[in-house]
Amino acid sequence: MAIRRYVADADNTISNAFKENLTTRATGSNMGQADVSEVFSIYARASTSSAELSRVLTKFDVSAISSDRTAGTIPAAGAVSFYLRLYNAETSKTVPKNFVIVAQAISRSWNEGDGLDLENYKDVGQSNWVAANSTTNWSTAGGDYHELPVFTQTFSTGLEDLEIDISDLVEQWIAGTKQNY
């Protein structure tokens, strides 16, 4: 069995986290050029009912996958599996345990942007919690997503790598029945 890797050609972490003052949300922040993608949910930091969330946007070059299928480098639909694989980045901070990551396909075109700041959220522009790019807002704050398919993975220790079988979604991208955003 041969393994072929396809790497993302764009990614970004978007967030509605509070800035240090705990009153202003950093919804315009962009982390498109950061060296990690950061997933978090922080509850009750600004008030007992406050929630700060992040989302990771990732895009793959499906034309490369389609070309490999046409060339016979990868098998036909149903004879191959595609996995979304992201690796845990070590941190000195406390990590949550016993949680579920939900992955869904993005339903609108977006721009990666060139922000870097995952601490103070000072880099603004392109895709962020409010906007898909510099001229178009998401229909729903936090991004626009297809309802189906939905992929999940449970994290017991919070230190696991993400590995989700997304074969159904990739086959939809290849067939052109679902846009790849």
Short mmCIF file of N, CA and C in Angstrom, two decimals:
data_model
loop_
_atom_site.label_atom_id
_atom_site.label_comp_id
_atom_site.label_asym_id
_atom_site.label_seq_id
_atom_site.Cartn_x
_atom_site.Cartn_y
_atom_site.Cartn_z
N MET A 1 0.85 -1.18 0.00
CA MET A 1 0.00 0.00 0.00
C MET A 1 0.89 1.24 0.00
N ALA A 2 0.65 2.14 -0.94
CA ALA A 2 1.42 3.38 -1.03
C ALA A 2 0.66 4.50 -0.33
N ILE A 3 1.41 5.37 0.29
CA ILE A 3 0.83 6.55 0.94
C ILE A 3 1.27 7.77 0.16
N ARG A 4 0.32 8.59 -0.18
CA ARG A 4 0.61 9.83 -0.91
C ARG A 4 0.12 10.98 -0.04
N ARG A 5 0.92 12.00 0.09
CA ARG A 5 0.55 13.14 0.94
C ARG A 5 0.21 14.36 0.09
N TYR A 6 -0.87 14.99 0.46
CA TYR A 6 -1.26 16.25 -0.15
C TYR A 6 -1.28 17.27 0.98
N VAL A 7 -0.56 18.34 0.82
CA VAL A 7 -0.48 19.35 1.88
C VAL A 7 -1.40 20.52 1.55
N ALA A 8 -1.85 21.18 2.58
CA ALA A 8 -2.73 22.34 2.40
C ALA A 8 -1.99 23.45 1.67
N ASP A 9 -2.71 24.15 0.81
CA ASP A 9 -2.09 25.30 0.15
C ASP A 9 -2.56 26.62 0.77
N ALA A 10 -3.46 26.55 1.75
CA ALA A 10 -3.87 27.73 2.52
C ALA A 10 -4.44 27.27 3.85
N ASP A 11 -4.18 28.04 4.90
CA ASP A 11 -4.79 27.77 6.20
C ASP A 11 -4.82 29.04 7.02
N ASN A 12 -5.70 29.06 7.98
CA ASN A 12 -5.84 30.24 8.85
C ASN A 12 -6.58 29.83 10.11
N THR A 13 -6.22 30.47 11.21
CA THR A 13 -6.99 30.38 12.45
C THR A 13 -7.79 31.66 12.56
N ILE A 14 -9.10 31.54 12.74
CA ILE A 14 -9.94 32.71 12.98
C ILE A 14 -10.52 32.60 14.38
N SER A 15 -10.80 33.73 15.00
CA SER A 15 -11.21 33.70 16.40
C SER A 15 -12.12 34.86 16.77
N ASN A 16 -12.93 34.64 17.80
CA ASN A 16 -13.69 35.73 18.40
C ASN A 16 -13.19 35.98 19.83
N ALA A 17 -11.92 35.65 20.07
CA ALA A 17 -11.33 35.80 21.42
C ALA A 17 -11.33 37.26 21.86
N PHE A 18 -11.32 37.45 23.17
CA PHE A 18 -11.20 38.79 23.73
C PHE A 18 -9.75 39.24 23.67
N LYS A 19 -9.59 40.54 23.47
CA LYS A 19 -8.26 41.13 23.61
C LYS A 19 -7.96 41.22 25.10
N GLU A 20 -6.77 41.67 25.46
CA GLU A 20 -6.35 41.71 26.87
C GLU A 20 -7.30 42.46 27.78
N ASN A 21 -8.00 43.47 27.25
CA ASN A 21 -8.90 44.26 28.08
C ASN A 21 -10.19 43.51 28.45
N LEU A 22 -10.41 42.33 27.88
CA LEU A 22 -11.57 41.47 28.13
C LEU A 22 -12.91 42.15 27.84
N THR A 23 -12.90 43.19 27.02
CA THR A 23 -14.14 43.82 26.59
C THR A 23 -14.24 43.87 25.07
N THR A 24 -13.11 43.98 24.39
CA THR A 24 -13.08 44.06 22.93
C THR A 24 -12.75 42.70 22.33
N ARG A 25 -13.56 42.26 21.41
CA ARG A 25 -13.29 41.00 20.72
C ARG A 25 -12.35 41.24 19.54
N ALA A 26 -11.49 40.28 19.29
CA ALA A 26 -10.51 40.37 18.20
C ALA A 26 -11.05 39.68 16.95
N THR A 27 -12.30 39.97 16.58
CA THR A 27 -12.95 39.27 15.48
C THR A 27 -12.36 39.61 14.12
N GLY A 28 -11.60 40.68 14.01
CA GLY A 28 -10.97 41.05 12.74
C GLY A 28 -9.58 40.48 12.57
N SER A 29 -9.11 39.74 13.57
CA SER A 29 -7.74 39.24 13.53
C SER A 29 -7.57 38.11 12.52
N ASN A 30 -6.36 38.04 11.98
CA ASN A 30 -6.01 37.06 10.96
C ASN A 30 -4.69 36.41 11.32
N MET A 31 -4.63 35.08 11.28
CA MET A 31 -3.40 34.35 11.60
C MET A 31 -3.00 33.43 10.44
N GLY A 32 -3.22 33.89 9.20
CA GLY A 32 -2.98 33.09 8.02
C GLY A 32 -1.54 32.63 7.83
N GLN A 33 -0.58 33.38 8.31
CA GLN A 33 0.83 33.00 8.13
C GLN A 33 1.47 32.47 9.40
N ALA A 34 0.68 32.25 10.44
CA ALA A 34 1.22 31.69 11.68
C ALA A 34 1.73 30.27 11.41
N ASP A 35 2.71 29.84 12.19
CA ASP A 35 3.31 28.52 11.97
C ASP A 35 2.50 27.39 12.57
N VAL A 36 1.45 27.68 13.30
CA VAL A 36 0.55 26.66 13.84
C VAL A 36 -0.90 27.10 13.62
N SER A 37 -1.80 26.15 13.65
CA SER A 37 -3.23 26.42 13.65
C SER A 37 -3.70 26.12 15.06
N GLU A 38 -4.39 27.06 15.66
CA GLU A 38 -4.73 26.92 17.07
C GLU A 38 -6.24 26.76 17.25
N VAL A 39 -6.64 25.65 17.86
CA VAL A 39 -8.04 25.38 18.15
C VAL A 39 -8.27 25.57 19.64
N PHE A 40 -9.26 26.39 19.99
CA PHE A 40 -9.55 26.57 21.41
C PHE A 40 -10.98 27.00 21.64
N SER A 41 -11.44 26.73 22.83
CA SER A 41 -12.70 27.25 23.37
C SER A 41 -12.38 27.67 24.79
N ILE A 42 -12.61 28.94 25.09
CA ILE A 42 -12.35 29.46 26.44
C ILE A 42 -13.67 29.99 26.98
N TYR A 43 -14.06 29.49 28.13
CA TYR A 43 -15.34 29.88 28.70
C TYR A 43 -15.15 30.64 30.01
N ALA A 44 -16.01 31.64 30.23
CA ALA A 44 -16.12 32.37 31.49
C ALA A 44 -14.88 33.18 31.85
N ARG A 45 -14.14 33.67 30.85
CA ARG A 45 -12.98 34.50 31.15
C ARG A 45 -13.40 35.96 31.36
N ALA A 46 -14.29 36.48 30.53
CA ALA A 46 -14.74 37.87 30.66
C ALA A 46 -15.97 37.98 31.57
N SER A 47 -16.81 36.95 31.56
CA SER A 47 -17.99 36.90 32.42
C SER A 47 -18.37 35.42 32.56
N THR A 48 -19.31 35.14 33.42
CA THR A 48 -19.67 33.73 33.63
C THR A 48 -20.30 33.10 32.40
N SER A 49 -20.80 33.93 31.47
CA SER A 49 -21.43 33.37 30.27
C SER A 49 -20.61 33.60 29.00
N SER A 50 -19.40 34.14 29.12
CA SER A 50 -18.62 34.44 27.91
C SER A 50 -17.99 33.18 27.31
N ALA A 51 -17.90 33.20 25.98
CA ALA A 51 -17.26 32.11 25.25
C ALA A 51 -16.35 32.72 24.19
N GLU A 52 -15.11 32.22 24.13
CA GLU A 52 -14.15 32.62 23.12
C GLU A 52 -13.81 31.37 22.31
N LEU A 53 -13.96 31.47 21.00
CA LEU A 53 -13.80 30.30 20.14
C LEU A 53 -12.82 30.57 19.02
N SER A 54 -12.24 29.51 18.49
CA SER A 54 -11.43 29.63 17.28
C SER A 54 -11.88 28.57 16.30
N ARG A 55 -11.57 28.81 15.05
CA ARG A 55 -11.82 27.86 13.98
C ARG A 55 -10.57 27.82 13.10
N VAL A 56 -10.30 26.66 12.55
CA VAL A 56 -9.18 26.52 11.63
C VAL A 56 -9.74 26.30 10.23
N LEU A 57 -9.31 27.13 9.30
CA LEU A 57 -9.69 27.00 7.89
C LEU A 57 -8.52 26.36 7.16
N THR A 58 -8.78 25.36 6.34
CA THR A 58 -7.72 24.67 5.61
C THR A 58 -8.22 24.37 4.20
N LYS A 59 -7.36 24.63 3.20
CA LYS A 59 -7.74 24.38 1.81
C LYS A 59 -6.66 23.54 1.14
N PHE A 60 -7.11 22.58 0.34
CA PHE A 60 -6.21 21.69 -0.40
C PHE A 60 -6.36 21.90 -1.89
N ASP A 61 -5.30 21.66 -2.64
CA ASP A 61 -5.31 21.75 -4.09
C ASP A 61 -5.89 20.46 -4.65
N VAL A 62 -7.19 20.46 -4.88
CA VAL A 62 -7.87 19.26 -5.37
C VAL A 62 -7.47 18.94 -6.80
N SER A 63 -7.01 19.93 -7.56
CA SER A 63 -6.59 19.65 -8.94
C SER A 63 -5.41 18.68 -8.95
N ALA A 64 -4.53 18.75 -7.96
CA ALA A 64 -3.41 17.81 -7.88
C ALA A 64 -3.91 16.39 -7.60
N ILE A 65 -4.91 16.27 -6.76
CA ILE A 65 -5.49 14.96 -6.45
C ILE A 65 -6.18 14.41 -7.70
N SER A 66 -6.95 15.26 -8.38
CA SER A 66 -7.64 14.84 -9.61
C SER A 66 -6.65 14.41 -10.68
N SER A 67 -5.56 15.15 -10.82
CA SER A 67 -4.53 14.80 -11.81
C SER A 67 -3.91 13.45 -11.48
N ASP A 68 -3.66 13.21 -10.20
CA ASP A 68 -3.09 11.92 -9.80
C ASP A 68 -4.07 10.78 -10.08
N ARG A 69 -5.35 11.03 -9.89
CA ARG A 69 -6.35 10.00 -10.19
C ARG A 69 -6.36 9.72 -11.69
N THR A 70 -6.38 10.76 -12.51
CA THR A 70 -6.39 10.60 -13.97
C THR A 70 -5.15 9.85 -14.45
N ALA A 71 -4.00 10.13 -13.83
CA ALA A 71 -2.74 9.48 -14.22
C ALA A 71 -2.62 8.06 -13.66
N GLY A 72 -3.56 7.66 -12.81
CA GLY A 72 -3.49 6.33 -12.22
C GLY A 72 -2.56 6.23 -11.04
N THR A 73 -2.08 7.37 -10.54
CA THR A 73 -1.20 7.39 -9.37
C THR A 73 -1.94 7.00 -8.10
N ILE A 74 -3.21 7.39 -8.03
CA ILE A 74 -4.06 6.97 -6.92
C ILE A 74 -5.25 6.19 -7.48
N PRO A 75 -5.79 5.25 -6.72
CA PRO A 75 -6.89 4.41 -7.20
C PRO A 75 -8.20 5.18 -7.41
N ALA A 76 -9.13 4.50 -8.04
CA ALA A 76 -10.46 5.06 -8.28
C ALA A 76 -11.22 5.23 -6.97
N ALA A 77 -12.30 5.98 -7.04
CA ALA A 77 -13.16 6.19 -5.87
C ALA A 77 -13.58 4.86 -5.29
N GLY A 78 -13.57 4.77 -3.96
CA GLY A 78 -13.94 3.55 -3.27
C GLY A 78 -12.77 2.62 -3.00
N ALA A 79 -11.66 2.87 -3.68
CA ALA A 79 -10.48 2.01 -3.49
C ALA A 79 -9.34 2.77 -2.81
N VAL A 80 -9.64 3.96 -2.32
CA VAL A 80 -8.63 4.80 -1.68
C VAL A 80 -9.28 5.56 -0.52
N SER A 81 -8.49 5.85 0.50
CA SER A 81 -8.98 6.63 1.64
C SER A 81 -8.17 7.92 1.75
N PHE A 82 -8.84 8.99 2.13
CA PHE A 82 -8.20 10.29 2.34
C PHE A 82 -8.39 10.68 3.81
N TYR A 83 -7.31 11.07 4.46
CA TYR A 83 -7.35 11.46 5.87
C TYR A 83 -6.89 12.89 6.04
N LEU A 84 -7.61 13.65 6.85
CA LEU A 84 -7.15 14.95 7.31
C LEU A 84 -6.29 14.68 8.52
N ARG A 85 -5.03 15.08 8.44
CA ARG A 85 -4.09 14.78 9.53
C ARG A 85 -3.40 16.07 9.95
N LEU A 86 -3.58 16.44 11.19
CA LEU A 86 -2.91 17.60 11.78
C LEU A 86 -2.20 17.12 13.04
N TYR A 87 -1.02 17.64 13.27
CA TYR A 87 -0.20 17.18 14.37
C TYR A 87 -0.27 18.14 15.55
N ASN A 88 -0.33 17.58 16.75
CA ASN A 88 -0.35 18.36 17.96
C ASN A 88 0.97 19.13 18.11
N ALA A 89 0.88 20.39 18.43
CA ALA A 89 2.07 21.20 18.70
C ALA A 89 2.23 21.31 20.22
N GLU A 90 3.37 20.93 20.72
CA GLU A 90 3.61 20.98 22.16
C GLU A 90 3.50 22.40 22.68
N THR A 91 3.00 22.53 23.89
CA THR A 91 2.86 23.82 24.54
C THR A 91 3.16 23.68 26.02
N SER A 92 3.56 24.77 26.63
CA SER A 92 3.79 24.77 28.07
C SER A 92 2.50 25.06 28.83
N LYS A 93 1.44 25.40 28.09
CA LYS A 93 0.16 25.74 28.72
C LYS A 93 -0.68 24.49 28.97
N THR A 94 -1.60 24.60 29.87
CA THR A 94 -2.52 23.51 30.18
C THR A 94 -3.42 23.26 28.97
N VAL A 95 -3.63 21.99 28.65
CA VAL A 95 -4.51 21.66 27.53
C VAL A 95 -5.78 20.99 28.06
N PRO A 96 -6.90 21.16 27.34
CA PRO A 96 -8.14 20.52 27.77
C PRO A 96 -8.09 19.02 27.52
N LYS A 97 -8.97 18.30 28.18
CA LYS A 97 -9.09 16.85 28.02
C LYS A 97 -10.55 16.52 27.72
N ASN A 98 -10.75 15.35 27.14
CA ASN A 98 -12.10 14.85 26.88
C ASN A 98 -12.98 15.84 26.11
N PHE A 99 -12.59 16.14 24.88
CA PHE A 99 -13.38 17.03 24.03
C PHE A 99 -13.45 16.45 22.63
N VAL A 100 -14.33 17.02 21.83
CA VAL A 100 -14.55 16.55 20.47
C VAL A 100 -14.26 17.69 19.50
N ILE A 101 -13.51 17.39 18.45
CA ILE A 101 -13.28 18.34 17.35
C ILE A 101 -14.27 17.97 16.24
N VAL A 102 -14.94 18.97 15.71
CA VAL A 102 -15.87 18.78 14.61
C VAL A 102 -15.26 19.43 13.37
N ALA A 103 -15.21 18.69 12.27
CA ALA A 103 -14.69 19.22 11.00
C ALA A 103 -15.80 19.20 9.97
N GLN A 104 -15.97 20.35 9.29
CA GLN A 104 -16.96 20.48 8.23
C GLN A 104 -16.33 21.25 7.07
N ALA A 105 -16.85 21.03 5.88
CA ALA A 105 -16.34 21.73 4.70
C ALA A 105 -16.82 23.17 4.68
N ILE A 106 -15.93 24.06 4.33
CA ILE A 106 -16.26 25.48 4.21
C ILE A 106 -17.06 25.67 2.92
N SER A 107 -18.10 26.50 2.97
CA SER A 107 -19.00 26.65 1.82
C SER A 107 -18.84 27.98 1.08
N ARG A 108 -17.79 28.72 1.38
CA ARG A 108 -17.56 30.02 0.72
C ARG A 108 -16.07 30.20 0.50
N SER A 109 -15.73 30.83 -0.61
CA SER A 109 -14.33 31.14 -0.90
C SER A 109 -13.78 32.08 0.19
N TRP A 110 -12.51 31.92 0.54
CA TRP A 110 -11.89 32.74 1.58
C TRP A 110 -10.42 32.96 1.22
N ASN A 111 -9.83 34.00 1.79
CA ASN A 111 -8.41 34.30 1.57
C ASN A 111 -7.63 34.07 2.85
N GLU A 112 -6.48 33.43 2.70
CA GLU A 112 -5.65 33.07 3.86
C GLU A 112 -5.21 34.28 4.67
N GLY A 113 -4.72 35.32 4.05
CA GLY A 113 -4.19 36.48 4.76
C GLY A 113 -2.78 36.25 5.22
N ASP A 114 -2.17 37.29 5.81
CA ASP A 114 -0.76 37.18 6.19
C ASP A 114 -0.50 37.55 7.64
N GLY A 115 -1.51 37.43 8.50
CA GLY A 115 -1.33 37.70 9.92
C GLY A 115 -0.55 36.60 10.62
N LEU A 116 0.08 36.95 11.74
CA LEU A 116 0.90 36.01 12.50
C LEU A 116 0.53 35.92 13.97
N ASP A 117 -0.10 36.91 14.51
CA ASP A 117 -0.20 37.09 15.95
C ASP A 117 -1.31 36.27 16.59
N LEU A 118 -0.93 35.18 17.29
CA LEU A 118 -1.88 34.34 18.01
C LEU A 118 -1.96 34.69 19.50
N GLU A 119 -1.29 35.73 19.92
CA GLU A 119 -1.30 36.14 21.34
C GLU A 119 -2.14 37.40 21.56
N ASN A 120 -1.84 38.46 20.81
CA ASN A 120 -2.54 39.73 21.00
C ASN A 120 -3.58 40.02 19.93
N TYR A 121 -3.64 39.20 18.90
CA TYR A 121 -4.62 39.33 17.82
C TYR A 121 -4.60 40.72 17.19
N LYS A 122 -3.40 41.23 16.93
CA LYS A 122 -3.27 42.57 16.37
C LYS A 122 -3.26 42.59 14.84
N ASP A 123 -2.98 41.44 14.20
CA ASP A 123 -2.95 41.39 12.74
C ASP A 123 -4.37 41.29 12.21
N VAL A 124 -4.77 42.27 11.41
CA VAL A 124 -6.14 42.37 10.94
C VAL A 124 -6.18 42.22 9.43
N GLY A 125 -7.21 41.55 8.93
CA GLY A 125 -7.41 41.51 7.48
C GLY A 125 -7.72 40.14 6.93
N GLN A 126 -8.10 40.12 5.66
CA GLN A 126 -8.46 38.91 4.92
C GLN A 126 -9.46 38.07 5.71
N SER A 127 -9.31 36.74 5.69
CA SER A 127 -10.30 35.93 6.41
C SER A 127 -10.11 36.10 7.91
N ASN A 128 -11.23 36.24 8.60
CA ASN A 128 -11.24 36.38 10.05
C ASN A 128 -12.62 35.94 10.54
N TRP A 129 -12.95 36.15 11.78
CA TRP A 129 -14.21 35.68 12.34
C TRP A 129 -15.42 36.27 11.62
N VAL A 130 -15.29 37.50 11.11
CA VAL A 130 -16.39 38.21 10.49
C VAL A 130 -16.38 38.09 8.97
N ALA A 131 -15.21 38.09 8.36
CA ALA A 131 -15.09 38.18 6.90
C ALA A 131 -14.38 36.99 6.28
N ALA A 132 -14.84 36.60 5.09
CA ALA A 132 -14.19 35.53 4.31
C ALA A 132 -12.97 36.08 3.57
N ASN A 133 -13.02 37.37 3.24
CA ASN A 133 -11.89 38.05 2.59
C ASN A 133 -12.07 39.55 2.81
N SER A 134 -11.26 40.34 2.18
CA SER A 134 -11.28 41.79 2.45
C SER A 134 -12.54 42.49 1.94
N THR A 135 -13.35 41.83 1.10
CA THR A 135 -14.55 42.47 0.55
C THR A 135 -15.85 41.74 0.86
N THR A 136 -15.78 40.52 1.41
CA THR A 136 -17.00 39.73 1.62
C THR A 136 -17.06 39.17 3.03
N ASN A 137 -18.15 39.46 3.72
CA ASN A 137 -18.36 38.89 5.05
C ASN A 137 -18.91 37.47 4.95
N TRP A 138 -18.66 36.69 6.00
CA TRP A 138 -19.33 35.39 6.11
C TRP A 138 -20.82 35.67 6.28
N SER A 139 -21.67 34.75 5.89
CA SER A 139 -23.11 34.87 6.16
C SER A 139 -23.37 34.73 7.65
N THR A 140 -22.56 33.89 8.30
CA THR A 140 -22.65 33.65 9.74
C THR A 140 -21.27 33.90 10.34
N ALA A 141 -21.19 34.73 11.37
CA ALA A 141 -19.90 34.98 12.03
C ALA A 141 -19.26 33.65 12.43
N GLY A 142 -17.97 33.53 12.17
CA GLY A 142 -17.26 32.30 12.47
C GLY A 142 -17.11 31.39 11.27
N GLY A 143 -17.70 31.78 10.14
CA GLY A 143 -17.53 31.02 8.90
C GLY A 143 -18.79 30.36 8.41
N ASP A 144 -18.80 30.09 7.12
CA ASP A 144 -19.93 29.41 6.47
C ASP A 144 -19.51 27.99 6.15
N TYR A 145 -20.32 27.02 6.58
CA TYR A 145 -19.96 25.61 6.45
C TYR A 145 -21.12 24.81 5.89
N HIS A 146 -20.81 23.76 5.13
CA HIS A 146 -21.83 22.82 4.68
C HIS A 146 -22.31 22.02 5.89
N GLU A 147 -23.59 21.75 5.96
CA GLU A 147 -24.13 20.95 7.07
C GLU A 147 -23.61 19.53 7.05
N LEU A 148 -23.44 18.97 5.84
CA LEU A 148 -22.95 17.60 5.69
C LEU A 148 -21.85 17.56 4.64
N PRO A 149 -20.93 16.68 4.73
CA PRO A 149 -20.73 15.73 5.82
C PRO A 149 -20.10 16.39 7.04
N VAL A 150 -20.26 15.75 8.18
CA VAL A 150 -19.66 16.19 9.44
C VAL A 150 -18.69 15.09 9.90
N PHE A 151 -17.50 15.50 10.29
CA PHE A 151 -16.49 14.56 10.77
C PHE A 151 -16.12 14.94 12.19
N THR A 152 -15.91 13.96 13.06
CA THR A 152 -15.55 14.25 14.44
C THR A 152 -14.41 13.35 14.91
N GLN A 153 -13.70 13.84 15.90
CA GLN A 153 -12.70 13.04 16.60
C GLN A 153 -12.71 13.44 18.06
N THR A 154 -12.68 12.45 18.94
CA THR A 154 -12.62 12.68 20.37
C THR A 154 -11.16 12.70 20.82
N PHE A 155 -10.84 13.63 21.69
CA PHE A 155 -9.49 13.76 22.24
C PHE A 155 -9.57 13.46 23.74
N SER A 156 -8.97 12.39 24.17
CA SER A 156 -9.00 11.98 25.58
C SER A 156 -8.03 12.79 26.42
N THR A 157 -6.80 12.94 25.94
CA THR A 157 -5.77 13.63 26.71
C THR A 157 -5.56 15.07 26.25
N GLY A 158 -6.02 15.40 25.06
CA GLY A 158 -5.78 16.72 24.50
C GLY A 158 -4.44 16.83 23.81
N LEU A 159 -3.67 15.77 23.81
CA LEU A 159 -2.33 15.77 23.20
C LEU A 159 -2.28 14.94 21.92
N GLU A 160 -3.41 14.36 21.52
CA GLU A 160 -3.45 13.51 20.34
C GLU A 160 -3.30 14.34 19.06
N ASP A 161 -2.88 13.66 17.99
CA ASP A 161 -2.91 14.25 16.66
C ASP A 161 -4.33 14.08 16.11
N LEU A 162 -4.72 14.96 15.21
CA LEU A 162 -6.01 14.84 14.55
C LEU A 162 -5.83 13.93 13.34
N GLU A 163 -6.67 12.93 13.22
CA GLU A 163 -6.66 12.05 12.04
C GLU A 163 -8.09 11.61 11.77
N ILE A 164 -8.70 12.24 10.74
CA ILE A 164 -10.10 11.99 10.41
C ILE A 164 -10.18 11.51 8.97
N ASP A 165 -10.93 10.44 8.74
CA ASP A 165 -11.16 9.94 7.39
C ASP A 165 -12.17 10.85 6.71
N ILE A 166 -11.71 11.62 5.71
CA ILE A 166 -12.58 12.55 4.98
C ILE A 166 -12.76 12.10 3.53
N SER A 167 -12.68 10.82 3.31
CA SER A 167 -12.76 10.27 1.94
C SER A 167 -14.02 10.72 1.21
N ASP A 168 -15.18 10.68 1.88
CA ASP A 168 -16.43 11.08 1.22
C ASP A 168 -16.36 12.52 0.72
N LEU A 169 -15.81 13.41 1.51
CA LEU A 169 -15.69 14.82 1.13
C LEU A 169 -14.73 14.99 -0.03
N VAL A 170 -13.57 14.37 0.02
CA VAL A 170 -12.59 14.52 -1.06
C VAL A 170 -13.16 13.98 -2.37
N GLU A 171 -13.89 12.87 -2.31
CA GLU A 171 -14.51 12.33 -3.52
C GLU A 171 -15.55 13.31 -4.08
N GLN A 172 -16.26 14.03 -3.21
CA GLN A 172 -17.20 15.06 -3.68
C GLN A 172 -16.46 16.20 -4.36
N TRP A 173 -15.31 16.60 -3.78
CA TRP A 173 -14.49 17.64 -4.41
C TRP A 173 -14.01 17.20 -5.79
N ILE A 174 -13.49 15.98 -5.87
CA ILE A 174 -12.96 15.47 -7.14
C ILE A 174 -14.08 15.41 -8.18
N ALA A 175 -15.25 14.93 -7.79
CA ALA A 175 -16.38 14.80 -8.72
C ALA A 175 -17.00 16.16 -9.07
N GLY A 176 -16.67 17.19 -8.30
CA GLY A 176 -17.23 18.52 -8.55
C GLY A 176 -18.64 18.70 -8.01
N THR A 177 -19.09 17.77 -7.16
CA THR A 177 -20.43 17.89 -6.57
C THR A 177 -20.43 18.80 -5.34
N LYS A 178 -19.25 19.12 -4.83
CA LYS A 178 -19.12 20.06 -3.72
C LYS A 178 -17.88 20.91 -4.01
N GLN A 179 -18.03 22.22 -3.94
CA GLN A 179 -16.90 23.12 -4.17
C GLN A 179 -15.85 22.95 -3.07
N ASN A 180 -14.60 23.04 -3.43
CA ASN A 180 -13.51 22.97 -2.47
C ASN A 180 -13.12 24.37 -2.04
N TYR A 181 -13.54 24.74 -0.85
CA TYR A 181 -13.11 26.01 -0.28
C TYR A 181 -12.27 25.76 0.94
#
